[in-house]
Coordinates of C-alpha atoms and ligand atoms in Angstrom, one line a residue:
M23 CA 40.8 8.1 16.2
P24 CA 37.3 8.1 14.7
K25 CA 34.8 5.8 16.4
P26 CA 33.1 3.1 14.5
L27 CA 29.7 4.8 14.5
D28 CA 30.8 8.4 13.8
W29 CA 29.8 8.0 10.1
I30 CA 26.1 7.9 11.2
E31 CA 26.3 11.4 12.7
T32 CA 27.8 12.6 9.4
E33 CA 25.1 10.9 7.3
L34 CA 22.3 12.3 9.6
Q35 CA 23.8 15.8 9.3
A36 CA 23.8 15.4 5.5
L37 CA 20.1 14.5 5.6
R38 CA 19.3 17.5 7.8
D39 CA 21.3 19.8 5.5
T40 CA 19.4 18.6 2.4
G41 CA 15.9 18.7 3.9
L42 CA 15.6 14.9 3.7
Y43 CA 15.7 14.2 7.4
N44 CA 12.4 12.5 8.6
K45 CA 10.8 14.5 11.3
I46 CA 8.3 12.2 12.8
R47 CA 5.1 13.7 14.1
T48 CA 3.3 12.2 17.1
L49 CA -0.4 11.4 17.2
E50 CA -2.1 11.9 20.6
S51 CA -5.5 10.7 19.5
P52 CA -7.0 7.7 17.7
Q53 CA -6.6 7.5 13.9
G54 CA -9.6 9.2 12.3
A55 CA -10.8 12.2 10.2
W56 CA -9.4 14.5 12.9
L57 CA -6.2 14.0 14.9
V58 CA -4.4 15.6 17.7
V59 CA -0.8 15.9 16.4
D60 CA 1.9 17.5 18.4
G61 CA -0.8 19.1 20.6
E62 CA -2.8 20.6 17.6
K63 CA -6.2 19.4 16.5
V64 CA -5.8 18.9 12.7
L65 CA -7.7 17.5 9.8
N66 CA -6.1 14.2 8.7
F67 CA -5.2 14.1 5.1
C68 CA -2.3 11.7 5.6
A69 CA -3.4 8.2 6.6
N70 CA -4.1 5.0 4.7
N71 CA -7.2 4.5 6.9
Y72 CA -9.3 4.6 3.7
L73 CA -12.5 3.3 5.3
G74 CA -12.2 4.7 8.8
L75 CA -11.8 1.2 10.2
A76 CA -8.7 1.9 12.3
N77 CA -10.8 3.1 15.2
H78 CA -14.2 1.5 14.3
P79 CA -16.2 0.5 17.3
R80 CA -16.9 -3.0 15.9
L81 CA -13.2 -3.7 15.3
V82 CA -12.3 -2.4 18.8
K83 CA -15.0 -4.6 20.4
A84 CA -13.9 -7.7 18.4
A85 CA -10.2 -7.1 19.5
K86 CA -11.2 -6.7 23.1
E87 CA -13.3 -9.8 23.1
A88 CA -10.6 -11.9 21.5
A89 CA -8.1 -10.6 24.0
D90 CA -10.4 -11.7 26.8
K91 CA -10.7 -15.1 25.4
Y92 CA -7.2 -15.8 23.9
G93 CA -4.9 -13.1 25.4
I94 CA -2.6 -11.1 23.2
G95 CA 0.5 -12.8 21.8
P96 CA 0.5 -15.8 19.6
G97 CA 3.5 -17.2 21.6
A98 CA 5.2 -18.7 18.5
V99 CA 5.6 -18.8 14.8
R100 CA 2.7 -20.1 12.8
T101 CA 4.5 -23.4 12.0
I102 CA 5.3 -24.3 15.7
A103 CA 2.6 -23.3 18.1
G104 CA 1.3 -19.9 16.8
T105 CA -1.6 -21.0 14.6
M106 CA -4.8 -20.4 16.5
D107 CA -8.3 -21.2 15.1
L108 CA -8.7 -17.4 14.7
H109 CA -5.8 -17.3 12.2
L110 CA -7.4 -20.0 10.1
E111 CA -10.8 -18.4 10.3
L112 CA -9.4 -15.1 9.0
E113 CA -7.6 -16.9 6.1
K114 CA -10.9 -18.6 5.2
R115 CA -12.9 -15.4 5.4
L116 CA -10.3 -13.5 3.3
A117 CA -10.2 -16.2 0.7
A118 CA -14.0 -16.2 0.4
F119 CA -14.1 -12.4 0.3
K120 CA -11.5 -12.3 -2.5
K121 CA -13.1 -15.2 -4.3
V122 CA -10.0 -17.4 -4.3
E123 CA -9.5 -20.9 -3.0
K124 CA -6.9 -20.1 -0.4
A125 CA -5.3 -17.2 1.4
I126 CA -2.5 -17.0 3.9
T127 CA -1.7 -14.1 6.3
F128 CA 1.5 -12.5 7.4
Q129 CA 2.6 -10.0 10.0
S130 CA 2.5 -7.2 7.3
G131 CA 2.3 -6.5 3.7
F132 CA 6.0 -5.9 3.7
S133 CA 6.7 -9.4 5.1
A134 CA 4.2 -10.9 2.7
N135 CA 6.4 -9.7 -0.2
L136 CA 9.6 -10.8 1.5
A137 CA 8.0 -14.2 2.0
T138 CA 6.5 -14.7 -1.4
I139 CA 9.0 -13.5 -4.0
P140 CA 12.0 -15.6 -2.7
A141 CA 9.7 -18.6 -2.3
L142 CA 8.7 -18.5 -5.9
V143 CA 12.0 -17.6 -7.7
G144 CA 15.7 -18.0 -7.0
K145 CA 19.1 -17.6 -8.5
E146 CA 18.4 -19.3 -11.8
D147 CA 15.3 -17.2 -12.4
V148 CA 14.2 -13.8 -13.7
I149 CA 11.9 -11.2 -12.3
F150 CA 10.2 -8.5 -14.5
S151 CA 9.4 -5.6 -12.3
D152 CA 7.6 -2.3 -12.9
R153 CA 10.2 0.5 -12.4
L154 CA 8.0 2.2 -9.8
N155 CA 7.3 -0.8 -7.6
H156 CA 7.1 -0.5 -3.9
A157 CA 10.3 -0.9 -1.7
S158 CA 9.0 -4.2 -0.2
I159 CA 8.7 -5.7 -3.7
I160 CA 12.2 -4.4 -4.5
D161 CA 13.6 -6.0 -1.3
G162 CA 11.8 -9.2 -2.0
C163 CA 13.3 -9.3 -5.4
R164 CA 16.8 -8.7 -4.0
L165 CA 16.3 -11.5 -1.4
A166 CA 15.4 -13.9 -4.2
R167 CA 18.8 -13.3 -5.9
S168 CA 17.1 -13.6 -9.3
K169 CA 18.0 -11.4 -12.3
I170 CA 15.8 -8.3 -12.0
I171 CA 14.6 -6.7 -15.3
P172 CA 12.8 -3.5 -14.7
Y173 CA 10.1 -2.6 -17.3
D174 CA 8.7 0.9 -18.0
H175 CA 6.0 2.0 -15.5
C176 CA 2.6 0.6 -16.3
S177 CA 3.7 -0.3 -19.9
P178 CA 2.5 -3.6 -21.2
A179 CA 4.5 -2.9 -24.4
S180 CA 7.7 -2.5 -22.5
L181 CA 7.0 -5.6 -20.5
K182 CA 6.4 -7.6 -23.7
R183 CA 9.7 -6.3 -25.1
T184 CA 11.7 -7.4 -22.0
L185 CA 9.9 -10.8 -21.9
D186 CA 10.8 -11.4 -25.5
E187 CA 14.4 -10.5 -24.9
Y188 CA 15.1 -12.2 -21.5
R189 CA 12.5 -14.8 -20.7
R190 CA 14.2 -17.7 -22.5
D191 CA 17.5 -17.3 -20.8
Y192 CA 16.2 -18.3 -17.3
R193 CA 14.5 -21.2 -15.6
R194 CA 11.4 -19.6 -13.9
A195 CA 10.0 -16.1 -14.4
L196 CA 7.9 -13.8 -12.2
V197 CA 6.1 -10.6 -13.4
V198 CA 5.4 -8.4 -10.5
T199 CA 3.6 -5.0 -10.2
D200 CA 2.0 -2.8 -7.6
G201 CA -1.7 -2.7 -8.1
V202 CA -2.2 1.0 -7.2
F203 CA 0.9 3.1 -7.1
S204 CA 0.9 4.9 -3.9
M205 CA 2.6 8.2 -4.9
D206 CA 0.5 8.9 -8.1
G207 CA -2.6 6.9 -7.4
D208 CA -2.6 5.4 -10.8
V209 CA -3.7 1.7 -11.3
A210 CA -1.6 -0.9 -13.1
P211 CA -3.2 -2.0 -16.4
L212 CA -3.5 -5.6 -15.0
D213 CA -5.9 -6.7 -17.7
E214 CA -3.4 -5.8 -20.4
I215 CA -0.5 -7.2 -18.3
Y216 CA -2.4 -10.4 -18.1
E217 CA -2.9 -10.5 -21.8
V218 CA 0.8 -10.0 -22.4
T219 CA 2.0 -12.5 -19.9
R220 CA -0.5 -15.3 -20.7
V221 CA 1.5 -16.5 -23.7
Y222 CA 4.7 -16.8 -21.8
D223 CA 5.7 -19.3 -19.0
V224 CA 5.6 -16.7 -16.2
I225 CA 4.1 -16.4 -12.7
L226 CA 1.9 -13.2 -12.5
M227 CA 1.9 -11.4 -9.1
V228 CA 0.3 -8.1 -8.1
D229 CA 0.8 -6.2 -4.8
D230 CA -2.6 -4.6 -4.1
A231 CA -1.8 -2.9 -0.9
H232 CA -3.6 0.4 -1.8
G233 CA -6.4 -1.5 -3.7
E234 CA -7.4 -3.9 -0.9
G235 CA -10.7 -2.5 0.5
V236 CA -10.7 0.2 -2.2
L237 CA -10.9 -1.2 -5.7
G238 CA -13.4 -3.8 -7.0
E239 CA -16.8 -4.6 -5.8
G240 CA -17.1 -3.7 -2.1
G241 CA -13.3 -3.4 -1.9
R242 CA -12.4 -6.9 -3.1
G243 CA -9.3 -5.5 -4.8
I244 CA -7.7 -5.1 -8.2
V245 CA -8.3 -8.7 -9.5
D246 CA -12.0 -8.2 -8.9
H247 CA -11.8 -4.7 -10.4
F248 CA -10.5 -6.1 -13.7
N249 CA -12.6 -9.3 -13.3
L250 CA -9.4 -11.4 -13.6
H251 CA -10.5 -14.1 -11.1
G252 CA -8.4 -17.2 -11.5
K253 CA -6.0 -15.5 -13.8
V254 CA -3.6 -13.8 -11.4
D255 CA -1.4 -16.4 -9.6
V256 CA -0.5 -14.3 -6.6
E257 CA -2.3 -11.3 -5.1
V258 CA -0.5 -9.7 -2.2
G259 CA -2.5 -7.4 0.0
T260 CA -2.3 -5.6 3.3
L261 CA -4.6 -5.5 6.3
S262 CA -2.8 -2.3 7.5
K263 CA -4.4 0.2 5.1
A264 CA -8.2 0.1 4.3
F265 CA -8.6 -2.8 6.7
G266 CA -7.5 -0.5 9.5
V267 CA -5.4 -3.1 11.4
V268 CA -2.0 -4.5 10.7
G269 CA -1.1 -7.6 8.7
G270 CA -0.4 -9.0 5.2
I271 CA -2.2 -11.4 3.0
V272 CA -1.4 -13.6 0.0
A273 CA -4.4 -14.8 -2.0
G274 CA -4.4 -16.7 -5.2
H275 CA -3.6 -20.1 -6.6
P276 CA -3.9 -22.8 -3.8
L277 CA -0.4 -24.2 -4.7
V278 CA 1.2 -20.8 -4.0
V279 CA -0.5 -20.7 -0.6
E280 CA 0.4 -24.3 0.2
W281 CA 4.0 -23.5 -0.7
L282 CA 4.1 -20.4 1.4
Y283 CA 3.0 -22.5 4.4
Q284 CA 6.1 -24.5 3.9
R285 CA 8.6 -22.0 2.5
G286 CA 7.6 -18.5 3.3
R287 CA 10.4 -17.5 5.6
P288 CA 8.6 -14.7 7.6
F289 CA 5.8 -17.3 8.1
L290 CA 8.3 -19.9 9.4
F291 CA 10.7 -17.6 11.3
S292 CA 8.7 -14.7 12.6
S293 CA 5.8 -14.9 15.1
A294 CA 2.2 -14.9 13.9
M295 CA -0.2 -11.9 13.8
T296 CA -1.4 -11.0 17.3
I297 CA -4.8 -12.2 18.4
P298 CA -6.6 -8.8 18.8
D299 CA -5.3 -7.9 15.3
V300 CA -6.7 -11.1 13.8
A301 CA -10.1 -10.7 15.4
A302 CA -10.3 -7.1 14.3
C303 CA -9.5 -8.2 10.7
I304 CA -12.2 -10.8 10.8
E305 CA -14.6 -8.0 11.8
A306 CA -13.4 -5.8 9.0
V307 CA -14.2 -8.6 6.5
D308 CA -17.6 -8.8 8.1
I309 CA -18.2 -5.1 7.6
L310 CA -17.0 -5.2 4.0
E311 CA -19.1 -8.2 3.1
S312 CA -22.3 -6.9 4.7
S313 CA -22.3 -3.5 2.8
T314 CA -20.5 -1.5 0.2
E315 CA -21.4 1.7 2.1
L316 CA -17.9 2.6 3.3
V317 CA -16.2 1.9 0.0
D318 CA -18.9 3.9 -1.9
R319 CA -18.5 6.8 0.5
L320 CA -14.7 6.7 0.0
W321 CA -15.1 7.0 -3.8
E322 CA -17.7 9.7 -3.5
N323 CA -15.5 11.7 -1.2
A324 CA -12.5 11.3 -3.5
A325 CA -14.5 12.4 -6.6
Y326 CA -15.8 15.4 -4.8
F327 CA -12.4 16.5 -3.4
K328 CA -10.6 16.1 -6.7
E329 CA -13.2 17.9 -8.7
E330 CA -13.2 20.9 -6.3
M331 CA -9.4 20.9 -6.3
R332 CA -9.3 21.1 -10.1
T333 CA -11.9 23.8 -10.1
L334 CA -9.6 25.8 -7.7
G335 CA -6.9 25.4 -10.3
F336 CA -4.7 22.7 -8.7
D337 CA -3.0 20.0 -10.7
T338 CA -4.0 16.6 -9.2
G339 CA -1.9 14.5 -11.5
K340 CA -3.0 11.2 -13.0
S341 CA -4.6 9.5 -10.1
T342 CA -7.7 7.4 -10.7
T343 CA -8.0 6.4 -7.1
P344 CA -8.7 8.2 -3.7
I345 CA -5.0 9.0 -3.5
T346 CA -4.8 12.6 -4.5
P347 CA -1.4 14.1 -5.3
V348 CA -1.3 17.9 -5.5
M349 CA 1.6 18.6 -7.9
L350 CA 3.8 21.4 -6.8
G351 CA 7.2 20.9 -8.5
E352 CA 10.1 21.7 -6.3
A353 CA 10.6 20.1 -2.9
P354 CA 11.0 23.3 -0.9
L355 CA 7.7 24.6 -2.1
A356 CA 6.0 21.4 -1.3
Q357 CA 7.5 21.4 2.2
K358 CA 6.4 25.0 2.8
F359 CA 2.9 24.3 1.5
S360 CA 2.6 21.4 3.9
Q361 CA 3.9 23.5 6.8
K362 CA 1.3 26.3 6.0
L363 CA -1.5 23.8 5.7
F364 CA -0.6 22.5 9.2
E365 CA -0.9 26.1 10.4
E366 CA -4.3 26.2 8.8
G367 CA -5.2 23.0 10.7
V368 CA -4.7 20.5 7.9
F369 CA -2.2 17.6 8.2
A370 CA -1.0 16.7 4.7
M371 CA 2.4 15.5 3.9
S372 CA 4.8 16.7 1.3
I373 CA 6.7 14.2 -0.7
G374 CA 9.9 14.9 -2.6
F375 CA 13.0 13.3 -4.0
P376 CA 13.9 10.4 -3.8
T377 CA 10.4 9.1 -3.1
V378 CA 9.3 10.8 -6.3
A379 CA 11.4 12.2 -9.2
R380 CA 13.1 15.6 -8.9
G381 CA 10.8 18.4 -9.9
E382 CA 7.7 16.3 -9.1
A383 CA 7.4 17.2 -5.4
R384 CA 3.8 17.2 -4.2
I385 CA 1.4 17.1 -1.3
R386 CA -0.2 13.8 -1.1
V387 CA -3.8 13.9 0.1
M388 CA -5.3 10.7 1.4
I389 CA -9.1 10.8 1.2
S390 CA -11.1 8.6 3.6
A391 CA -14.6 7.5 4.1
A392 CA -14.2 8.9 7.6
H393 CA -14.2 12.4 6.2
S394 CA -17.6 14.3 6.2
K395 CA -18.4 16.8 3.5
E396 CA -17.7 19.6 6.0
D397 CA -14.3 18.1 6.6
L398 CA -13.5 18.1 2.9
D399 CA -14.8 21.7 2.5
Q400 CA -12.6 22.8 5.4
G401 CA -9.6 21.1 3.7
L402 CA -10.4 22.7 0.4
A403 CA -10.6 26.1 2.0
A404 CA -7.2 25.6 3.6
F405 CA -5.8 24.5 0.2
E406 CA -7.3 27.6 -1.4
T407 CA -5.8 30.0 1.2
V408 CA -2.3 28.5 1.1
G409 CA -2.4 28.0 -2.7
R410 CA -3.1 31.7 -3.2
E411 CA -0.6 32.8 -0.6
L412 CA 2.2 30.8 -2.3
E413 CA 0.9 31.7 -5.7
V414 CA 0.3 28.1 -6.8
I415 CA -3.2 29.1 -7.9
T416 CA -4.5 32.6 -8.8
Ligands
PLP29 C1 2.1 -0.1 2.2 C2 2.5 -1.0 1.2 C3 3.1 -2.3 1.6 C4 3.4 -2.5 3.0 O1 2.2 -2.9 3.7 P1 2.3 -3.0 5.3 O2 1.2 -3.9 5.7 O3 2.2 -1.7 5.9 O4 3.6 -3.7 5.6 C5 3.5 -3.2 0.6 N1 3.3 -2.9 -0.7 C6 2.8 -1.8 -1.1 C7 2.6 -1.5 -2.6 C8 2.4 -0.8 -0.2 O5 1.8 0.4 -0.6

């Protein structure tokens, strides 16, 4: 008789056989430009630590001091006994930073999406969603049980066609898009999307996880980048990427925030952000508000790295952000490239199907303000060596 869990072993074996099994590497050092990974010191081209805040001394100090004063755990969900003055301070500071009236925090960007989408739309409603939206948006849409209409990636024209065809058949409508798409590094044309949506009765939502702390003046995000203040109803963000900590945020119309305090299920049924995390995030806002230095360095580093990669002959895709895909084509080549880079002391992940389309496998390089010019040059030299060896460049 087969046992009830035998199928898992079969499925795992299928993943191993097709090269899709996730081998998880272990870091033995703080997050930064250089890491110790599985015992090797390697240059870090993998992390979302855009500004180098994950191990910033000021964030570490703030977290320690808050732990001394308040301890670690919130002890409850926000709506029962888990809201501390620090949580409210963070929400106030984030709202001011992002130039909105109100903001609400969650345990992660993922849970911010799971909270927000089902709170805004339900069974009688319709969601228009970019085809390449992030998994947490997709799951949020499924939880809402609304009709989901995908529109073509970053295409306001396709969005308009679908709105014309479907909007009238439903009660409420939500248009939702990633701000920065994490695999290609392209930016949603939010200005054009706003222009399309404004004449329909729809709620406009953007998930700016990779734009928070990256796009806009001093990292204020995609709404600031396009100067759409007051025009986007819901801006989801994360405190886990450029902010260097862990947490999620929803900023935007005060009614949306008020409603999420009452009806955002991960807010009501999952414990609050931990205290050291909250204190570290407040410090991150402080750093971002006091100077654009880190954000400027991030963009300078990205521009330099991309330019040099193109000069070497690599195809860096259509990114307009610090996310730098190095297009390689087939998944086995990308895997091999990543492996050889690791041997050269560079940690950069290969990404293949189903995360990206077949034939579009790549190495995704994540540039950070934490990288020095010497770091970038060392990375470029490794790419050149491996690129020639595998005949990707000549
Ligand atoms: C990373 C990411 C998230 C998840 O954020 P976490 O804070 O890590 O949970 C959500 N949406 C998008 C678009 C992301 O890239």
